[in-house]
Coordinates of C-alpha atoms in Angstrom, one line a residue:
X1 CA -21.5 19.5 -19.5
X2 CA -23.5 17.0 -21.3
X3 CA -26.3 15.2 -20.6
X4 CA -24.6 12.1 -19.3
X5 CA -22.3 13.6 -17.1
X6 CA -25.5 16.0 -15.9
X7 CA -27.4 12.9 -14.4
X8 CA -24.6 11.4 -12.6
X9 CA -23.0 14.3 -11.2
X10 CA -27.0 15.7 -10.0
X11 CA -29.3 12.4 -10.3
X12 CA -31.3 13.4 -7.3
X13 CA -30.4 11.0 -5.1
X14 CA -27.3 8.3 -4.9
X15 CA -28.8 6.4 -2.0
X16 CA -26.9 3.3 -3.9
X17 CA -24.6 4.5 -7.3
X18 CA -25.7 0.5 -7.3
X19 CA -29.6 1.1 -7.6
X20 CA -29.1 3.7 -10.5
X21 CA -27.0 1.4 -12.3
X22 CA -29.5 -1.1 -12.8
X23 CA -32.0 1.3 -13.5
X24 CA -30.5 3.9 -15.8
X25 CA -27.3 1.9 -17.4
X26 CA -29.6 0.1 -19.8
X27 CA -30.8 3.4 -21.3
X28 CA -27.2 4.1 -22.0
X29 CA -26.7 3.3 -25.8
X30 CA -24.1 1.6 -27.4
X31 CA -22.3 2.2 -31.2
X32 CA -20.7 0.6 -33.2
X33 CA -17.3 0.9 -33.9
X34 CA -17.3 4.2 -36.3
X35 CA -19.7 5.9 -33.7
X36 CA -17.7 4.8 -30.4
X37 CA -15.0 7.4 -31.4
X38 CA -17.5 10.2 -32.1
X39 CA -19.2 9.3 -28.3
X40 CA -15.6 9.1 -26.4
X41 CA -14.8 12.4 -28.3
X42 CA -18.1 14.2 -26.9
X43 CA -18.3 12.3 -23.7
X44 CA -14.9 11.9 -22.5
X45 CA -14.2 14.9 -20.0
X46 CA -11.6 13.5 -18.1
X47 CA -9.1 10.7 -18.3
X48 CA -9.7 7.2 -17.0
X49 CA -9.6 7.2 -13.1
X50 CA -10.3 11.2 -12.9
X51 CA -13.4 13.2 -12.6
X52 CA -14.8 11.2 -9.1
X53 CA -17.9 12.3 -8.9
X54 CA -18.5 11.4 -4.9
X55 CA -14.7 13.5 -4.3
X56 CA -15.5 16.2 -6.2
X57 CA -15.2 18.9 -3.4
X58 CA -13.8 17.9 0.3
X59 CA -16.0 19.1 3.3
X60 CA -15.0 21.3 6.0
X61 CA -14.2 19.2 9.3
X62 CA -17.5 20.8 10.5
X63 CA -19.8 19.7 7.6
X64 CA -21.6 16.7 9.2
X65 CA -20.8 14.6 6.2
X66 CA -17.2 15.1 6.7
X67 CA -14.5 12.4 7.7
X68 CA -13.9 13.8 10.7
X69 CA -17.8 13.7 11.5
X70 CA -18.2 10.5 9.3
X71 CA -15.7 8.6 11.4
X72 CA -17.2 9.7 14.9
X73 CA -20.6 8.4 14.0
X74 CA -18.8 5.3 12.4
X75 CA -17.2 4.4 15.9
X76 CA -20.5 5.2 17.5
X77 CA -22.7 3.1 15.7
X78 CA -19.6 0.1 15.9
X79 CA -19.7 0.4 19.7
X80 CA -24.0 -0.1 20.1
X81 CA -24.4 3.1 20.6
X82 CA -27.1 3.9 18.4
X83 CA -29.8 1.7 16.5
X84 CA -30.4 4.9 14.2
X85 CA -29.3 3.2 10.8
X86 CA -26.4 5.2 9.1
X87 CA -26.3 7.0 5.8
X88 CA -23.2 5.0 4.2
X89 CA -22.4 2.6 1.4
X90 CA -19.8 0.6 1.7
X91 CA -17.5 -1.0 -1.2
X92 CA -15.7 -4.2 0.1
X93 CA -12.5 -4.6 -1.4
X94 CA -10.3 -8.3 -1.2
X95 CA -7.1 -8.1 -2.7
X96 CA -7.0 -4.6 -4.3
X97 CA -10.0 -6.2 -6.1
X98 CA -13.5 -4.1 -5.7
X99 CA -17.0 -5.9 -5.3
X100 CA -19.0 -5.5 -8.6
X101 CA -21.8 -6.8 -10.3
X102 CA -22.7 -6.9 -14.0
X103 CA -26.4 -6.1 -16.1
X104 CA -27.2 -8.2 -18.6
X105 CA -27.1 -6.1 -21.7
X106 CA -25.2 -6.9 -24.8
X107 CA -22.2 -6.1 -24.5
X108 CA -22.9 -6.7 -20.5
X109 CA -22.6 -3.4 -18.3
X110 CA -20.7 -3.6 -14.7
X111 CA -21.5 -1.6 -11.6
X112 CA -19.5 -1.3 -8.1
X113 CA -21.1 -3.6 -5.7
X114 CA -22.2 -0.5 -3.0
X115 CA -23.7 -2.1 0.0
X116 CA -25.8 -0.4 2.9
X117 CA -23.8 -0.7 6.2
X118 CA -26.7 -2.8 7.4
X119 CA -26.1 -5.1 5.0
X120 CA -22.9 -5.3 5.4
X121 CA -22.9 -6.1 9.1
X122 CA -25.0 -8.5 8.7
X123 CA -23.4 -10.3 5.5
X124 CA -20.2 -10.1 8.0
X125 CA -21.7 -11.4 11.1
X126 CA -23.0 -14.3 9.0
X127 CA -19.3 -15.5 8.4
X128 CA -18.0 -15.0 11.6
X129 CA -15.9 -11.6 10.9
X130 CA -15.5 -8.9 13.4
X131 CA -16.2 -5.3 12.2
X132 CA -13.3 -3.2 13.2
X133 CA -13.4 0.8 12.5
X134 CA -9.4 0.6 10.8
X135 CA -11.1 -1.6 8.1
X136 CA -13.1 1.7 6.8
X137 CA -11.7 4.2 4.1
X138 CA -13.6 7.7 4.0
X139 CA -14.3 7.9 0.0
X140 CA -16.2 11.4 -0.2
X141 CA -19.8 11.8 -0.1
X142 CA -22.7 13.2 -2.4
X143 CA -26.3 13.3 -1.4
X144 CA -25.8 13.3 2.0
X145 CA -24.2 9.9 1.2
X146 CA -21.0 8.6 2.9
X147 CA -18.9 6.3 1.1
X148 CA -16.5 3.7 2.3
X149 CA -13.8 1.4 1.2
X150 CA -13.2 -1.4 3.3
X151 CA -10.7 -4.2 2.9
X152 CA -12.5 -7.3 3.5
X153 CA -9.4 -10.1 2.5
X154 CA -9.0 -11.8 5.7
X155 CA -12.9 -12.7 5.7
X156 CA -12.6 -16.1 3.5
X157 CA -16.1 -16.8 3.6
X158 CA -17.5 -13.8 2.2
X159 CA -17.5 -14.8 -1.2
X160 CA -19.6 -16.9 -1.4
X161 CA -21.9 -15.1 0.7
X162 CA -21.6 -12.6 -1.6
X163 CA -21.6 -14.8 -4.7
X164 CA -25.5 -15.8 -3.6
X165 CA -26.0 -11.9 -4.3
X166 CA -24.6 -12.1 -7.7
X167 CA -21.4 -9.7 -6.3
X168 CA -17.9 -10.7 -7.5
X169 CA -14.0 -9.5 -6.6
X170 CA -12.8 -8.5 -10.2
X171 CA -9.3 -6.9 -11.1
X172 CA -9.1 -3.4 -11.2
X173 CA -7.4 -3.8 -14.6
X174 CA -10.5 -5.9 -16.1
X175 CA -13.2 -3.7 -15.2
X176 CA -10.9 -0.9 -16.8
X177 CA -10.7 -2.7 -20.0
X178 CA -14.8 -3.8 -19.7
X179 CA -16.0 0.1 -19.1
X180 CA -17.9 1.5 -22.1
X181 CA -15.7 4.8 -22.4
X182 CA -18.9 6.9 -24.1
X183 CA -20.3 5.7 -20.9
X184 CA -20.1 9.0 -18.0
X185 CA -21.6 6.7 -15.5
X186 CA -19.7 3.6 -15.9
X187 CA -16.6 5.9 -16.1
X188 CA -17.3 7.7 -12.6
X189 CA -17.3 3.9 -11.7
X190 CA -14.1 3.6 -12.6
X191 CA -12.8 6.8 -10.8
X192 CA -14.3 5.9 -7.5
X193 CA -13.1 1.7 -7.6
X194 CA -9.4 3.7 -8.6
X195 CA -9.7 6.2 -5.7
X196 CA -10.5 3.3 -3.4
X197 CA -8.1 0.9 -4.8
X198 CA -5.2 3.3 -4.6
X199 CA -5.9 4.0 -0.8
X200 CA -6.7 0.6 0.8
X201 CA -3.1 -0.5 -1.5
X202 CA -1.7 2.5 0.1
X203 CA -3.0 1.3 3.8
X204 CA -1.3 -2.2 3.1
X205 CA 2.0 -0.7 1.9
X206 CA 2.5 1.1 5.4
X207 CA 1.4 -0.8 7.8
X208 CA 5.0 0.2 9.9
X209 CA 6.6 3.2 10.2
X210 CA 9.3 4.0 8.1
X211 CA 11.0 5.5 11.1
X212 CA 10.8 3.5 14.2
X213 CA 9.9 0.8 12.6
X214 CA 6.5 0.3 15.0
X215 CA 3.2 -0.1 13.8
X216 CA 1.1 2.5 12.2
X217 CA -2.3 2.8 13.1
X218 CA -5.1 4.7 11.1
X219 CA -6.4 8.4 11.4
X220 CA -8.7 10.9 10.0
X221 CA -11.0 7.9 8.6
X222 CA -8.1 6.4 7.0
X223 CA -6.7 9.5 5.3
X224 CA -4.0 9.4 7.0
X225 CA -1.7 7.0 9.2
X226 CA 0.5 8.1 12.0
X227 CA 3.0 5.6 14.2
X228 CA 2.2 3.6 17.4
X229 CA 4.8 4.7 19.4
X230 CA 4.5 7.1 21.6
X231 CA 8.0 8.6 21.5
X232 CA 7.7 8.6 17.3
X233 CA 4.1 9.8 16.5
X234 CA 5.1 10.4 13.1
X235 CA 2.4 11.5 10.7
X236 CA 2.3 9.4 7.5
X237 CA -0.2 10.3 4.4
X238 CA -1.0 8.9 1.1
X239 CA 2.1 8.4 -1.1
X240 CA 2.0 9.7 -5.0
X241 CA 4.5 8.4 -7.6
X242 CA 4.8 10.9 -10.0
X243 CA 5.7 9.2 -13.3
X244 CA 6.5 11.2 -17.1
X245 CA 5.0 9.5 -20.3
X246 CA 6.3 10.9 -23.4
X247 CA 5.4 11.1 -27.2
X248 CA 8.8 11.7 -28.9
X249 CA 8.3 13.7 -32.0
X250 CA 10.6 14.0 -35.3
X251 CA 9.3 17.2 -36.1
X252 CA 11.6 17.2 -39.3
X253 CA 9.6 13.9 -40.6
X254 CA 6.7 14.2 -39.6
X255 CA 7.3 10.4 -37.1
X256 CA 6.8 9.6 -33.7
X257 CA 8.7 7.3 -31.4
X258 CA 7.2 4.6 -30.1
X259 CA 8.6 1.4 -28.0
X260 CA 7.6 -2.2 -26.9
X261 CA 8.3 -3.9 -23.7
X262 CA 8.3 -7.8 -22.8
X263 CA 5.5 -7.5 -21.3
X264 CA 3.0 -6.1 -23.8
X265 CA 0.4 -8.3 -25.8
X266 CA 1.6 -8.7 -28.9
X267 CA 1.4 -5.9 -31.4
X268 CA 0.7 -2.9 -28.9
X269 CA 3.3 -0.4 -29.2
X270 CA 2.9 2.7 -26.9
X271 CA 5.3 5.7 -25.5
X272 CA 8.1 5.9 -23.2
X273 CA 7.8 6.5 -19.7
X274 CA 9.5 6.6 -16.3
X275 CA 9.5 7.6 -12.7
X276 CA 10.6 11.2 -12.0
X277 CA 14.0 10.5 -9.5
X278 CA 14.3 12.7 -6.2
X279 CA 15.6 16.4 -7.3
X280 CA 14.6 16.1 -10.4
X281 CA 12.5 18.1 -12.5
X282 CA 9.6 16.8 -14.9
X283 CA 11.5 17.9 -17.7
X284 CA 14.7 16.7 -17.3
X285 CA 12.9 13.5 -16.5
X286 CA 11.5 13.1 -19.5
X287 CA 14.8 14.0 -21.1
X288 CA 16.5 11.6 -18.7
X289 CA 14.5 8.7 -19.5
X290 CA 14.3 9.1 -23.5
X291 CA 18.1 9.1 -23.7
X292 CA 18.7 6.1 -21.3
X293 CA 15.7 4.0 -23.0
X294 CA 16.2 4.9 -26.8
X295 CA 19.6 6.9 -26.9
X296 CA 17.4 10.1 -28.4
X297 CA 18.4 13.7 -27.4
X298 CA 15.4 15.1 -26.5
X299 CA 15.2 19.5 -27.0
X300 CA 11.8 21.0 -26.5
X301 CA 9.0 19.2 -23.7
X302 CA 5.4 20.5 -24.0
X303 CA 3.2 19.4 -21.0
X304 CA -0.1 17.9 -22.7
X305 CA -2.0 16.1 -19.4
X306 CA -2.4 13.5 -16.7
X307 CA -4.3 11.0 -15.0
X308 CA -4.0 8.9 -11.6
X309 CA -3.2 5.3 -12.4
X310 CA -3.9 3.1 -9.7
X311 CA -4.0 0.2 -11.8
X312 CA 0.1 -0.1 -11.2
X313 CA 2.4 -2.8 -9.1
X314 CA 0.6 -3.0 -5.5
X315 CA 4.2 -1.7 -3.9
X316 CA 3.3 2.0 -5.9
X317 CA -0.2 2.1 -5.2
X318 CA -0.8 5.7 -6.3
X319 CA 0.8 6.5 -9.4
X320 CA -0.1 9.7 -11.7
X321 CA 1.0 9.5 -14.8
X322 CA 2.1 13.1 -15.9
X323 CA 2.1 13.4 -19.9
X324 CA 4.2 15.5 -22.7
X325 CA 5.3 15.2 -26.2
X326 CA 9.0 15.9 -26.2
X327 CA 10.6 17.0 -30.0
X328 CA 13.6 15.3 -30.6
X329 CA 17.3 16.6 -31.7
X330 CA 18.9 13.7 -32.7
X331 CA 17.4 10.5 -34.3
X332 CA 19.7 7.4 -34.1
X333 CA 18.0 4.4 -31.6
X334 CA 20.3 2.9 -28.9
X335 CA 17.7 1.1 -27.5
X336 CA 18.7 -0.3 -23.6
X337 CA 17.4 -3.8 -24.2
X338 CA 17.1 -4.4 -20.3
X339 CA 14.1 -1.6 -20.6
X340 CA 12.9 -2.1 -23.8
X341 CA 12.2 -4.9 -25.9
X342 CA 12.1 -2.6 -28.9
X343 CA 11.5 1.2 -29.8
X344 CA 11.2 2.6 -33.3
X345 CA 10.1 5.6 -35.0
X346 CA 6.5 5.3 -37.2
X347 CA 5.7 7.7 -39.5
X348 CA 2.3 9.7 -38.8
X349 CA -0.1 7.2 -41.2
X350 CA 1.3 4.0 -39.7
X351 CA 0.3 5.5 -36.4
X352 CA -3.4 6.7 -37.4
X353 CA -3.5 2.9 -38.4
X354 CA -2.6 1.8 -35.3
X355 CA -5.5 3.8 -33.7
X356 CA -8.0 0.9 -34.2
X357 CA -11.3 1.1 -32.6
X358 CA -12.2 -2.2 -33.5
X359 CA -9.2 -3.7 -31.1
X360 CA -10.2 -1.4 -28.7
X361 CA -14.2 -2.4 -29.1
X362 CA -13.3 -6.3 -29.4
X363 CA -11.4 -6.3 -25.8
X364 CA -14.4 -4.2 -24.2
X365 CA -16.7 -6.5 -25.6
X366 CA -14.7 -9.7 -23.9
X367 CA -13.7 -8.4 -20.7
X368 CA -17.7 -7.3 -19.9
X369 CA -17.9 -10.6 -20.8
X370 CA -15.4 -11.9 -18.4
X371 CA -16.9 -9.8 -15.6
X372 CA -20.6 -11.4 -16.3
X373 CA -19.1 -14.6 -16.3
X374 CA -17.2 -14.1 -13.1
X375 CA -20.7 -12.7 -11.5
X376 CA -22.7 -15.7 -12.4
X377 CA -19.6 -17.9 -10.1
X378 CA -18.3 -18.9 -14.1
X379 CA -15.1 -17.3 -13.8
X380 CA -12.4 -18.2 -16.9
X381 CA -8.9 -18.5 -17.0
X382 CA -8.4 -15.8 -19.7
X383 CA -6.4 -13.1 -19.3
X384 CA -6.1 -9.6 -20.7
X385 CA -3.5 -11.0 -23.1
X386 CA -6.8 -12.9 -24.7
X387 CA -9.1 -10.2 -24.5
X388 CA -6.6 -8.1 -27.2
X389 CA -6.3 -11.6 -29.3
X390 CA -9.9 -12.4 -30.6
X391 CA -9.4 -11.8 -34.1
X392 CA -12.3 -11.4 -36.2
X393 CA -10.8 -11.0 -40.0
X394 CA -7.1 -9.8 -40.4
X395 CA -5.8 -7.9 -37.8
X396 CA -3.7 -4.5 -37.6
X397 CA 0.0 -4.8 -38.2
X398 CA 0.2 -2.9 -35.0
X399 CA -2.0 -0.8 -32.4
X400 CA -1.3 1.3 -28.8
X401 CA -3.3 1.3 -25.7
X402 CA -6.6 2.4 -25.6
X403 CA -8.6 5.2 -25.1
X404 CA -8.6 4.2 -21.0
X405 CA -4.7 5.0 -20.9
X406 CA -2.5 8.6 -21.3
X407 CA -0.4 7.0 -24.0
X408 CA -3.7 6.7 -26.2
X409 CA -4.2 10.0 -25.7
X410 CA -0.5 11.5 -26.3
X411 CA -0.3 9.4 -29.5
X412 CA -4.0 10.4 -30.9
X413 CA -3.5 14.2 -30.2
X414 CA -0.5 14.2 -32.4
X415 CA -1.5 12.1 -35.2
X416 CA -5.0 13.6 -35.9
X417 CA -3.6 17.3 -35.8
X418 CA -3.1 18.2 -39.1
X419 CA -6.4 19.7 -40.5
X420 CA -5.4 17.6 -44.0
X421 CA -6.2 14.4 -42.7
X422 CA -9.2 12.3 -45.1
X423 CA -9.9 10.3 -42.2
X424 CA -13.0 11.9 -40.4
X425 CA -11.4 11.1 -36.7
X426 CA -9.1 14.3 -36.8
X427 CA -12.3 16.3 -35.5
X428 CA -13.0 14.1 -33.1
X429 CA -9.5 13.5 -31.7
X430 CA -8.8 17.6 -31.5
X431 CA -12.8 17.7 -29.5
X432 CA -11.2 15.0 -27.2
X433 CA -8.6 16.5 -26.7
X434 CA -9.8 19.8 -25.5
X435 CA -11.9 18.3 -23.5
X436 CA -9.1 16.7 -21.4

């Protein structure tokens, strides 16, 4: 474990993940371009969204820092019980968005916007908002720490109480694109806003039973729901939506398959994927969906990875994104234009071209950017689109999703495995990959 993942996993206290950012994220140092691939290689140990350093292990229902104990001194304090001030952070959420804040550095750092319950009453109270317990998420603890999620969107008047303290709502997506990757503690960030994010969607997804139709109503410190009625009582728990991602592979010459959809910024090619159907297995899923997106016969599937993606629609809140390279037997493109906008093979240079840290730098650089902006009550009107469309000199010809996504991962495994490669990154790429 290096050194960076050794302080955030034992830092020797996480009263606030907040007050060690702005303490310790400074210290972090940044590369340039060349360097940022050697530091994602050596720092990386999990994919974007895993390795959640405060749900690393889940206590017994006995461990006083449990939910089930978490949740019985949460209704206790609520009711005035005690005046004994709790040991939990809470991370308000409006709108699947998570509070965060942003250090000044250059390129600006971001950190979750943790708030003492104290606080958090009292910022609350101050715009008229009643504190219910169903608002509050268990999110794990460390330290003797316990860590909430709650969703704050009916509370208009809370950003701009908030705003006073420098705290701003910002997508999900942005803050992925704005976290340093050779960063361990701005990527255990990342886990824990995903965690959260994927739960409180999850809680606004199932609001009635799929049964009975009745309310649901929240259990287990909102690890679970179960139905309001008392002749249904049906138990409902977090929803996953297992999804394949493939890296089709012409063995024979030496090319990998790679497709564009409408919706992609211009340029980014990545691979195929698709949602595994009900009695299906994950291979014949990915076999499935190559031949109904491209026409490709697809022989041989390899399982290479996965990572939660709660970044997804809001109506499939908890997506994991299950990863494989698949080796072709047949080579013609049908490509099903309602799916696809394109899909075409690209021989293994092309796609070490397309592996360009400086896209990959210049759209970090502008969403921190965003997120400081947003934070000082400056917010702009770009979006993500813009952040991949700075260009500074002439750009690639083409490039695939960065190192935050699965599909980077897929595409850079395969194209940096031969041990002939003169481009230095092979190394690097292989380190990554075993790290993952």
């Amino acid at each position: 474990m290096n050194r960076a993942m050794r302080f955030l996993f034992s830092s020797p206290t996480t009263t606030s993940i907040h007050s060690l950012s702005t303490k310790h994220l400074s210290r972090f140092y940044r590369r340039s371009n060349s360097d940022l691939v050697a530091a994602m290689s050596i720092r990386m140990n999990f994919h974007t969204f895993a390795g959640n350093p405060i749900k690393a292990k889940t206590p017994k229902s006995d461990d006083p820092y449990s939910s089930t104990s978490a949740v019985q001194s949460l209704k206790t304090i609520l009711l005035g019980r005690t005046h004994e001030p709790p040991n939990f952070k809470v991370l308000p959420f409006r709108k699947g968005r998570p509070l965060a804040a942003s250090v000044s550095n250059s390129p600006p750092n971001w950190h979750l916007g943790w708030l003492s319950f104290d606080d958090f009453k009292v910022i609350l109270e101050n715009t008229g908002f009643n504190l219910g317990e169903e608002m509050f998420v268990y999110l794990g603890t460390k330290e003797d720490v316990v860590y909430w999620a709650v969703d704050v969107s009916e509370a208009n008047r809370l950003t701009n109480e908030l705003g006073n303290r420098k705290f701003c709502f910002v997508e999900l997506r942005t803050l992925m694109v704005a976290t340093d990757w050779s960063d361990a503690l701005a990527m255990g960030y990342l886990s824990i806003a995903g965690h959260a994010r994927a739960l409180m969607e999850w809680h606004n997804t199932s609001r009635f039973c799929g049964y009975c139709g009745e309310k649901t109503i929240s259990m287990e410190a909102g690890r679970r729901k179960e139905c309001s009625n008392e002749l249904c009582k049906k138990r409902i728990y977090p929803r996953v939506d297992p999804v394949v991602i493939m890296l089709v592979i012409d063995k024979k010459n030496d090319r990998a398959l790679l497709s564009r959809q409408s919706r992609f910024v211009p340029r980014m090619w990545s691979c195929l994927a698709g949602f595994i159907e009900p009695g299906e297995s994950l291979e014949e899923a990915v076999r499935r969906e190559t031949w109904e997106e491209t026409g490709i016969e697809v022989g041989d599937v390899v399982y290479h990875s996965s990572q939660p993606w709660p970044v997804g629609p809001s109506s499939m809140p908890c997506q994991l994104m299950v990863g494989f390279i698949a080796y072709a037997k047949s080579l013609e493109i049908n490509v099903d234009k309602e799916e696809l906008e394109d899909a075409q093979w690209h021989s293994r240079e092309d796609v070490k071209k397309a592996l360009t840290f400086a896209e990959y730098n210049k759209a970090q650089q502008t969403a921190s950017e965003k997120v400081e902006q947003m934070c000082k009550g400056n917010e702009q009107g770009r979006s993500l689109t813009a952040d991949f469309n700075v260009e500074s000199g002439d750009p690639v010809p083409m490039f695939v999703p960065g190192p935050y996504a699965i599909a980077h991962h897929l595409i850079s495994s395969w194209a940096f495995q031969d041990g002939g490669s003169d481009n230095n990154q092979s190394d690097q790429f292989r380190a990554s990959l075993s790290n993952l």
